PDB file of C-alpha atoms in Angstrom:
ATOM      1  CA  UNK A   1    -185.857 245.798  69.508  1.00  0.00           C
ATOM      2  CA  UNK A   2    -183.816 243.391  67.506  1.00  0.00           C
ATOM      3  CA  UNK A   3    -180.114 243.041  66.981  1.00  0.00           C
ATOM      4  CA  UNK A   4    -180.265 243.809  63.308  1.00  0.00           C
ATOM      5  CA  UNK A   5    -182.163 246.594  61.520  1.00  0.00           C
ATOM      6  CA  UNK A   6    -184.556 244.356  59.734  1.00  0.00           C
ATOM      7  CA  UNK A   7    -185.306 242.152  62.728  1.00  0.00           C
ATOM      8  CA  UNK A   8    -188.737 242.475  64.270  1.00  0.00           C
ATOM      9  CA  UNK A   9    -188.927 243.324  68.032  1.00  0.00           C
ATOM     10  CA  UNK A  10    -189.850 240.495  70.476  1.00  0.00           C
ATOM     11  CA  UNK A  11    -193.210 240.939  71.998  1.00  0.00           C
ATOM     12  CA  UNK A  12    -193.572 237.991  74.361  1.00  0.00           C
ATOM     13  CA  UNK A  13    -191.153 239.391  76.963  1.00  0.00           C
ATOM     14  CA  UNK A  14    -188.309 237.096  75.913  1.00  0.00           C
ATOM     15  CA  UNK A  15    -185.013 238.698  75.023  1.00  0.00           C
ATOM     16  CA  UNK A  16    -184.755 239.637  71.361  1.00  0.00           C
ATOM     17  CA  UNK A  17    -181.716 237.474  70.832  1.00  0.00           C
ATOM     18  CA  UNK A  18    -183.776 234.281  71.559  1.00  0.00           C
ATOM     19  CA  UNK A  19    -185.981 233.233  68.697  1.00  0.00           C
ATOM     20  CA  UNK A  20    -188.166 230.265  68.212  1.00  0.00           C
ATOM     21  CA  UNK A  21    -186.388 227.321  66.616  1.00  0.00           C
ATOM     22  CA  UNK A  22    -188.613 227.377  63.584  1.00  0.00           C
ATOM     23  CA  UNK A  23    -186.921 230.557  62.320  1.00  0.00           C
ATOM     24  CA  UNK A  24    -183.437 229.057  62.894  1.00  0.00           C
ATOM     25  CA  UNK A  25    -184.113 225.522  61.660  1.00  0.00           C
ATOM     26  CA  UNK A  26    -187.285 225.242  59.593  1.00  0.00           C
ATOM     27  CA  UNK A  27    -187.134 221.388  59.552  1.00  0.00           C
ATOM     28  CA  UNK A  28    -188.021 221.284  63.300  1.00  0.00           C
ATOM     29  CA  UNK A  29    -191.478 222.805  62.696  1.00  0.00           C
ATOM     30  CA  UNK A  30    -192.871 219.562  61.342  1.00  0.00           C
ATOM     31  CA  UNK A  31    -192.503 216.562  63.617  1.00  0.00           C
ATOM     32  CA  UNK A  32    -192.274 214.188  60.675  1.00  0.00           C
ATOM     33  CA  UNK A  33    -188.811 215.499  59.648  1.00  0.00           C
ATOM     34  CA  UNK A  34    -187.643 217.726  56.887  1.00  0.00           C
ATOM     35  CA  UNK A  35    -189.967 218.121  53.902  1.00  0.00           C
ATOM     36  CA  UNK A  36    -188.444 217.764  50.464  1.00  0.00           C
ATOM     37  CA  UNK A  37    -188.373 221.126  48.720  1.00  0.00           C
ATOM     38  CA  UNK A  38    -189.694 221.609  45.275  1.00  0.00           C
ATOM     39  CA  UNK A  39    -186.391 223.058  44.082  1.00  0.00           C
ATOM     40  CA  UNK A  40    -183.471 220.705  43.670  1.00  0.00           C
ATOM     41  CA  UNK A  41    -180.385 221.928  45.527  1.00  0.00           C
ATOM     42  CA  UNK A  42    -177.456 222.181  43.093  1.00  0.00           C
ATOM     43  CA  UNK A  43    -174.373 220.374  44.266  1.00  0.00           C
ATOM     44  CA  UNK A  44    -171.545 222.692  45.065  1.00  0.00           C
ATOM     45  CA  UNK A  45    -168.126 221.683  43.859  1.00  0.00           C
ATOM     46  CA  UNK A  46    -165.945 220.160  46.531  1.00  0.00           C
ATOM     47  CA  UNK A  47    -163.473 222.731  47.922  1.00  0.00           C
ATOM     48  CA  UNK A  48    -159.978 221.341  47.943  1.00  0.00           C
ATOM     49  CA  UNK A  49    -157.745 221.864  50.988  1.00  0.00           C
ATOM     50  CA  UNK A  50    -154.431 223.567  50.619  1.00  0.00           C
ATOM     51  CA  UNK A  51    -152.468 220.291  50.541  1.00  0.00           C
ATOM     52  CA  UNK A  52    -154.858 218.795  47.968  1.00  0.00           C
ATOM     53  CA  UNK A  53    -154.442 221.877  45.775  1.00  0.00           C
ATOM     54  CA  UNK A  54    -150.648 221.618  46.081  1.00  0.00           C
ATOM     55  CA  UNK A  55    -150.715 217.914  45.220  1.00  0.00           C
ATOM     56  CA  UNK A  56    -152.895 218.561  42.175  1.00  0.00           C
ATOM     57  CA  UNK A  57    -150.561 221.262  40.953  1.00  0.00           C
ATOM     58  CA  UNK A  58    -147.518 219.089  41.486  1.00  0.00           C
ATOM     59  CA  UNK A  59    -149.146 216.236  39.505  1.00  0.00           C
ATOM     60  CA  UNK A  60    -150.049 218.595  36.681  1.00  0.00           C
ATOM     61  CA  UNK A  61    -146.458 219.991  36.612  1.00  0.00           C
ATOM     62  CA  UNK A  62    -144.941 216.481  36.582  1.00  0.00           C
ATOM     63  CA  UNK A  63    -147.188 215.515  33.791  1.00  0.00           C
ATOM     64  CA  UNK A  64    -146.070 218.540  31.728  1.00  0.00           C
ATOM     65  CA  UNK A  65    -142.412 217.702  32.412  1.00  0.00           C
ATOM     66  CA  UNK A  66    -142.960 214.120  31.402  1.00  0.00           C
ATOM     67  CA  UNK A  67    -144.539 215.128  28.069  1.00  0.00           C
ATOM     68  CA  UNK A  68    -141.759 217.669  27.412  1.00  0.00           C
ATOM     69  CA  UNK A  69    -139.081 215.042  28.083  1.00  0.00           C
ATOM     70  CA  UNK A  70    -140.767 212.633  25.699  1.00  0.00           C
ATOM     71  CA  UNK A  71    -140.880 215.336  22.991  1.00  0.00           C
ATOM     72  CA  UNK A  72    -137.253 216.397  23.503  1.00  0.00           C
ATOM     73  CA  UNK A  73    -135.624 212.982  23.981  1.00  0.00           C
ATOM     74  CA  UNK A  74    -135.058 212.186  20.268  1.00  0.00           C
ATOM     75  CA  UNK A  75    -133.509 215.640  19.555  1.00  0.00           C
ATOM     76  CA  UNK A  76    -131.033 215.290  22.419  1.00  0.00           C
ATOM     77  CA  UNK A  77    -129.831 211.765  21.721  1.00  0.00           C
ATOM     78  CA  UNK A  78    -126.211 212.848  20.844  1.00  0.00           C
ATOM     79  CA  UNK A  79    -124.786 215.427  23.267  1.00  0.00           C
ATOM     80  CA  UNK A  80    -122.084 217.690  21.807  1.00  0.00           C
ATOM     81  CA  UNK A  81    -118.467 217.034  22.741  1.00  0.00           C
ATOM     82  CA  UNK A  82    -117.855 220.687  23.738  1.00  0.00           C
ATOM     83  CA  UNK A  83    -120.166 220.360  26.765  1.00  0.00           C
ATOM     84  CA  UNK A  84    -118.391 219.883  30.127  1.00  0.00           C
ATOM     85  CA  UNK A  85    -119.549 217.076  32.330  1.00  0.00           C
ATOM     86  CA  UNK A  86    -120.703 218.916  35.451  1.00  0.00           C
ATOM     87  CA  UNK A  87    -120.892 215.753  37.545  1.00  0.00           C
ATOM     88  CA  UNK A  88    -117.103 215.603  37.462  1.00  0.00           C
ATOM     89  CA  UNK A  89    -115.068 217.187  40.265  1.00  0.00           C
ATOM     90  CA  UNK A  90    -111.939 217.739  38.262  1.00  0.00           C
ATOM     91  CA  UNK A  91    -110.102 220.986  39.104  1.00  0.00           C
ATOM     92  CA  UNK A  92    -110.869 222.384  35.656  1.00  0.00           C
ATOM     93  CA  UNK A  93    -114.625 222.238  36.436  1.00  0.00           C
ATOM     94  CA  UNK A  94    -114.415 223.726  39.934  1.00  0.00           C
ATOM     95  CA  UNK A  95    -113.342 227.189  38.884  1.00  0.00           C
ATOM     96  CA  UNK A  96    -115.599 229.584  36.810  1.00  0.00           C
ATOM     97  CA  UNK A  97    -114.736 230.503  33.250  1.00  0.00           C
ATOM     98  CA  UNK A  98    -116.396 233.906  33.232  1.00  0.00           C
ATOM     99  CA  UNK A  99    -115.842 237.025  35.253  1.00  0.00           C
ATOM    100  CA  UNK A 100    -118.110 240.055  35.686  1.00  0.00           C
ATOM    101  CA  UNK A 101    -116.213 243.319  35.619  1.00  0.00           C
ATOM    102  CA  UNK A 102    -119.222 245.165  36.991  1.00  0.00           C
ATOM    103  CA  UNK A 103    -119.424 242.850  40.063  1.00  0.00           C
ATOM    104  CA  UNK A 104    -115.638 243.143  40.597  1.00  0.00           C
ATOM    105  CA  UNK A 105    -115.877 246.978  40.444  1.00  0.00           C
ATOM    106  CA  UNK A 106    -118.896 247.037  42.772  1.00  0.00           C
ATOM    107  CA  UNK A 107    -117.020 244.915  45.289  1.00  0.00           C
ATOM    108  CA  UNK A 108    -113.863 247.077  45.171  1.00  0.00           C
ATOM    109  CA  UNK A 109    -115.798 250.305  45.358  1.00  0.00           C
ATOM    110  CA  UNK A 110    -117.897 249.145  48.289  1.00  0.00           C
ATOM    111  CA  UNK A 111    -114.694 247.982  50.098  1.00  0.00           C
ATOM    112  CA  UNK A 112    -113.185 251.407  49.553  1.00  0.00           C
ATOM    113  CA  UNK A 113    -116.351 253.361  50.564  1.00  0.00           C
ATOM    114  CA  UNK A 114    -117.178 254.652  54.006  1.00  0.00           C
ATOM    115  CA  UNK A 115    -119.857 252.041  54.583  1.00  0.00           C
ATOM    116  CA  UNK A 116    -117.568 249.161  53.691  1.00  0.00           C
ATOM    117  CA  UNK A 117    -114.790 250.418  55.936  1.00  0.00           C
ATOM    118  CA  UNK A 118    -117.242 251.061  58.796  1.00  0.00           C
ATOM    119  CA  UNK A 119    -118.527 247.457  58.451  1.00  0.00           C
ATOM    120  CA  UNK A 120    -114.930 246.155  58.524  1.00  0.00           C
ATOM    121  CA  UNK A 121    -114.086 248.193  61.654  1.00  0.00           C
ATOM    122  CA  UNK A 122    -117.266 246.978  63.342  1.00  0.00           C
ATOM    123  CA  UNK A 123    -116.752 243.350  62.471  1.00  0.00           C
ATOM    124  CA  UNK A 124    -112.957 242.931  62.597  1.00  0.00           C
ATOM    125  CA  UNK A 125    -111.734 246.026  64.482  1.00  0.00           C
ATOM    126  CA  UNK A 126    -109.472 247.258  61.707  1.00  0.00           C
ATOM    127  CA  UNK A 127    -109.609 248.935  58.323  1.00  0.00           C
ATOM    128  CA  UNK A 128    -109.727 246.504  55.474  1.00  0.00           C
ATOM    129  CA  UNK A 129    -107.159 246.441  52.718  1.00  0.00           C
ATOM    130  CA  UNK A 130    -109.035 246.564  49.386  1.00  0.00           C
ATOM    131  CA  UNK A 131    -106.066 245.798  47.069  1.00  0.00           C
ATOM    132  CA  UNK A 132    -107.366 242.247  46.299  1.00  0.00           C
ATOM    133  CA  UNK A 133    -110.725 243.649  45.068  1.00  0.00           C
ATOM    134  CA  UNK A 134    -108.998 246.245  42.871  1.00  0.00           C
ATOM    135  CA  UNK A 135    -106.691 243.575  41.579  1.00  0.00           C
ATOM    136  CA  UNK A 136    -109.712 241.405  40.523  1.00  0.00           C
ATOM    137  CA  UNK A 137    -111.293 244.400  38.804  1.00  0.00           C
ATOM    138  CA  UNK A 138    -108.190 245.307  36.790  1.00  0.00           C
ATOM    139  CA  UNK A 139    -107.576 241.647  35.935  1.00  0.00           C
ATOM    140  CA  UNK A 140    -111.156 241.491  34.601  1.00  0.00           C
ATOM    141  CA  UNK A 141    -110.608 244.677  32.542  1.00  0.00           C
ATOM    142  CA  UNK A 142    -107.408 243.282  30.985  1.00  0.00           C
ATOM    143  CA  UNK A 143    -108.896 239.872  30.111  1.00  0.00           C
ATOM    144  CA  UNK A 144    -112.309 240.924  28.853  1.00  0.00           C
ATOM    145  CA  UNK A 145    -111.295 243.498  26.319  1.00  0.00           C
ATOM    146  CA  UNK A 146    -111.402 241.132  23.355  1.00  0.00           C
ATOM    147  CA  UNK A 147    -107.642 240.934  22.729  1.00  0.00           C
ATOM    148  CA  UNK A 148    -107.453 237.175  23.074  1.00  0.00           C
ATOM    149  CA  UNK A 149    -109.474 234.197  22.031  1.00  0.00           C
ATOM    150  CA  UNK A 150    -112.376 232.741  23.941  1.00  0.00           C
ATOM    151  CA  UNK A 151    -110.505 229.601  25.062  1.00  0.00           C
ATOM    152  CA  UNK A 152    -107.481 231.646  26.204  1.00  0.00           C
ATOM    153  CA  UNK A 153    -109.759 233.982  28.218  1.00  0.00           C
ATOM    154  CA  UNK A 154    -111.511 231.101  29.971  1.00  0.00           C
ATOM    155  CA  UNK A 155    -108.128 229.487  30.807  1.00  0.00           C
ATOM    156  CA  UNK A 156    -106.751 232.697  32.274  1.00  0.00           C
ATOM    157  CA  UNK A 157    -109.850 233.340  34.368  1.00  0.00           C
ATOM    158  CA  UNK A 158    -109.719 229.772  35.743  1.00  0.00           C
ATOM    159  CA  UNK A 159    -106.007 230.274  36.502  1.00  0.00           C
ATOM    160  CA  UNK A 160    -106.748 233.518  38.249  1.00  0.00           C
ATOM    161  CA  UNK A 161    -109.360 231.928  40.491  1.00  0.00           C
ATOM    162  CA  UNK A 162    -107.068 228.939  41.174  1.00  0.00           C
ATOM    163  CA  UNK A 163    -104.153 231.255  42.167  1.00  0.00           C
ATOM    164  CA  UNK A 164    -106.424 233.299  44.328  1.00  0.00           C
ATOM    165  CA  UNK A 165    -107.712 230.207  46.215  1.00  0.00           C
ATOM    166  CA  UNK A 166    -104.169 228.835  46.934  1.00  0.00           C
TER     167      UNK A 166
END
């Protein structure tokens, strides 16, 4: 009885797992070597390794970037004067000019919640004072209501962050 369903049973007393080599490697049956078959074997495309695929994708991506830069370079010849030079480390660049009231509220509410207080007790051994978070939230609500100009709002937000860091 064979290992697989369609395999014939061995009749010569040898175990069924051992077969003659001609069924495994048909080129051994003829002592002159393998016979050329009448059907041409189609060449399979070479399978790329993981590193080769990554390199090919990187080269393709860099090629796209290079073509995009060539297309965009004449249009961006003169940068506007209102753009801030982000390579500078001047104090006016270090502080943000926008503030999210939702993020400030989420921070204050979490600090005040049971989970936030439990975390504070676990980490520091005392209940946390959340007045700074609520101050940030109410400052955001006062400045982002549209009562002042855009430049004034940006200046006040930067001043707020500067005062908070000192």
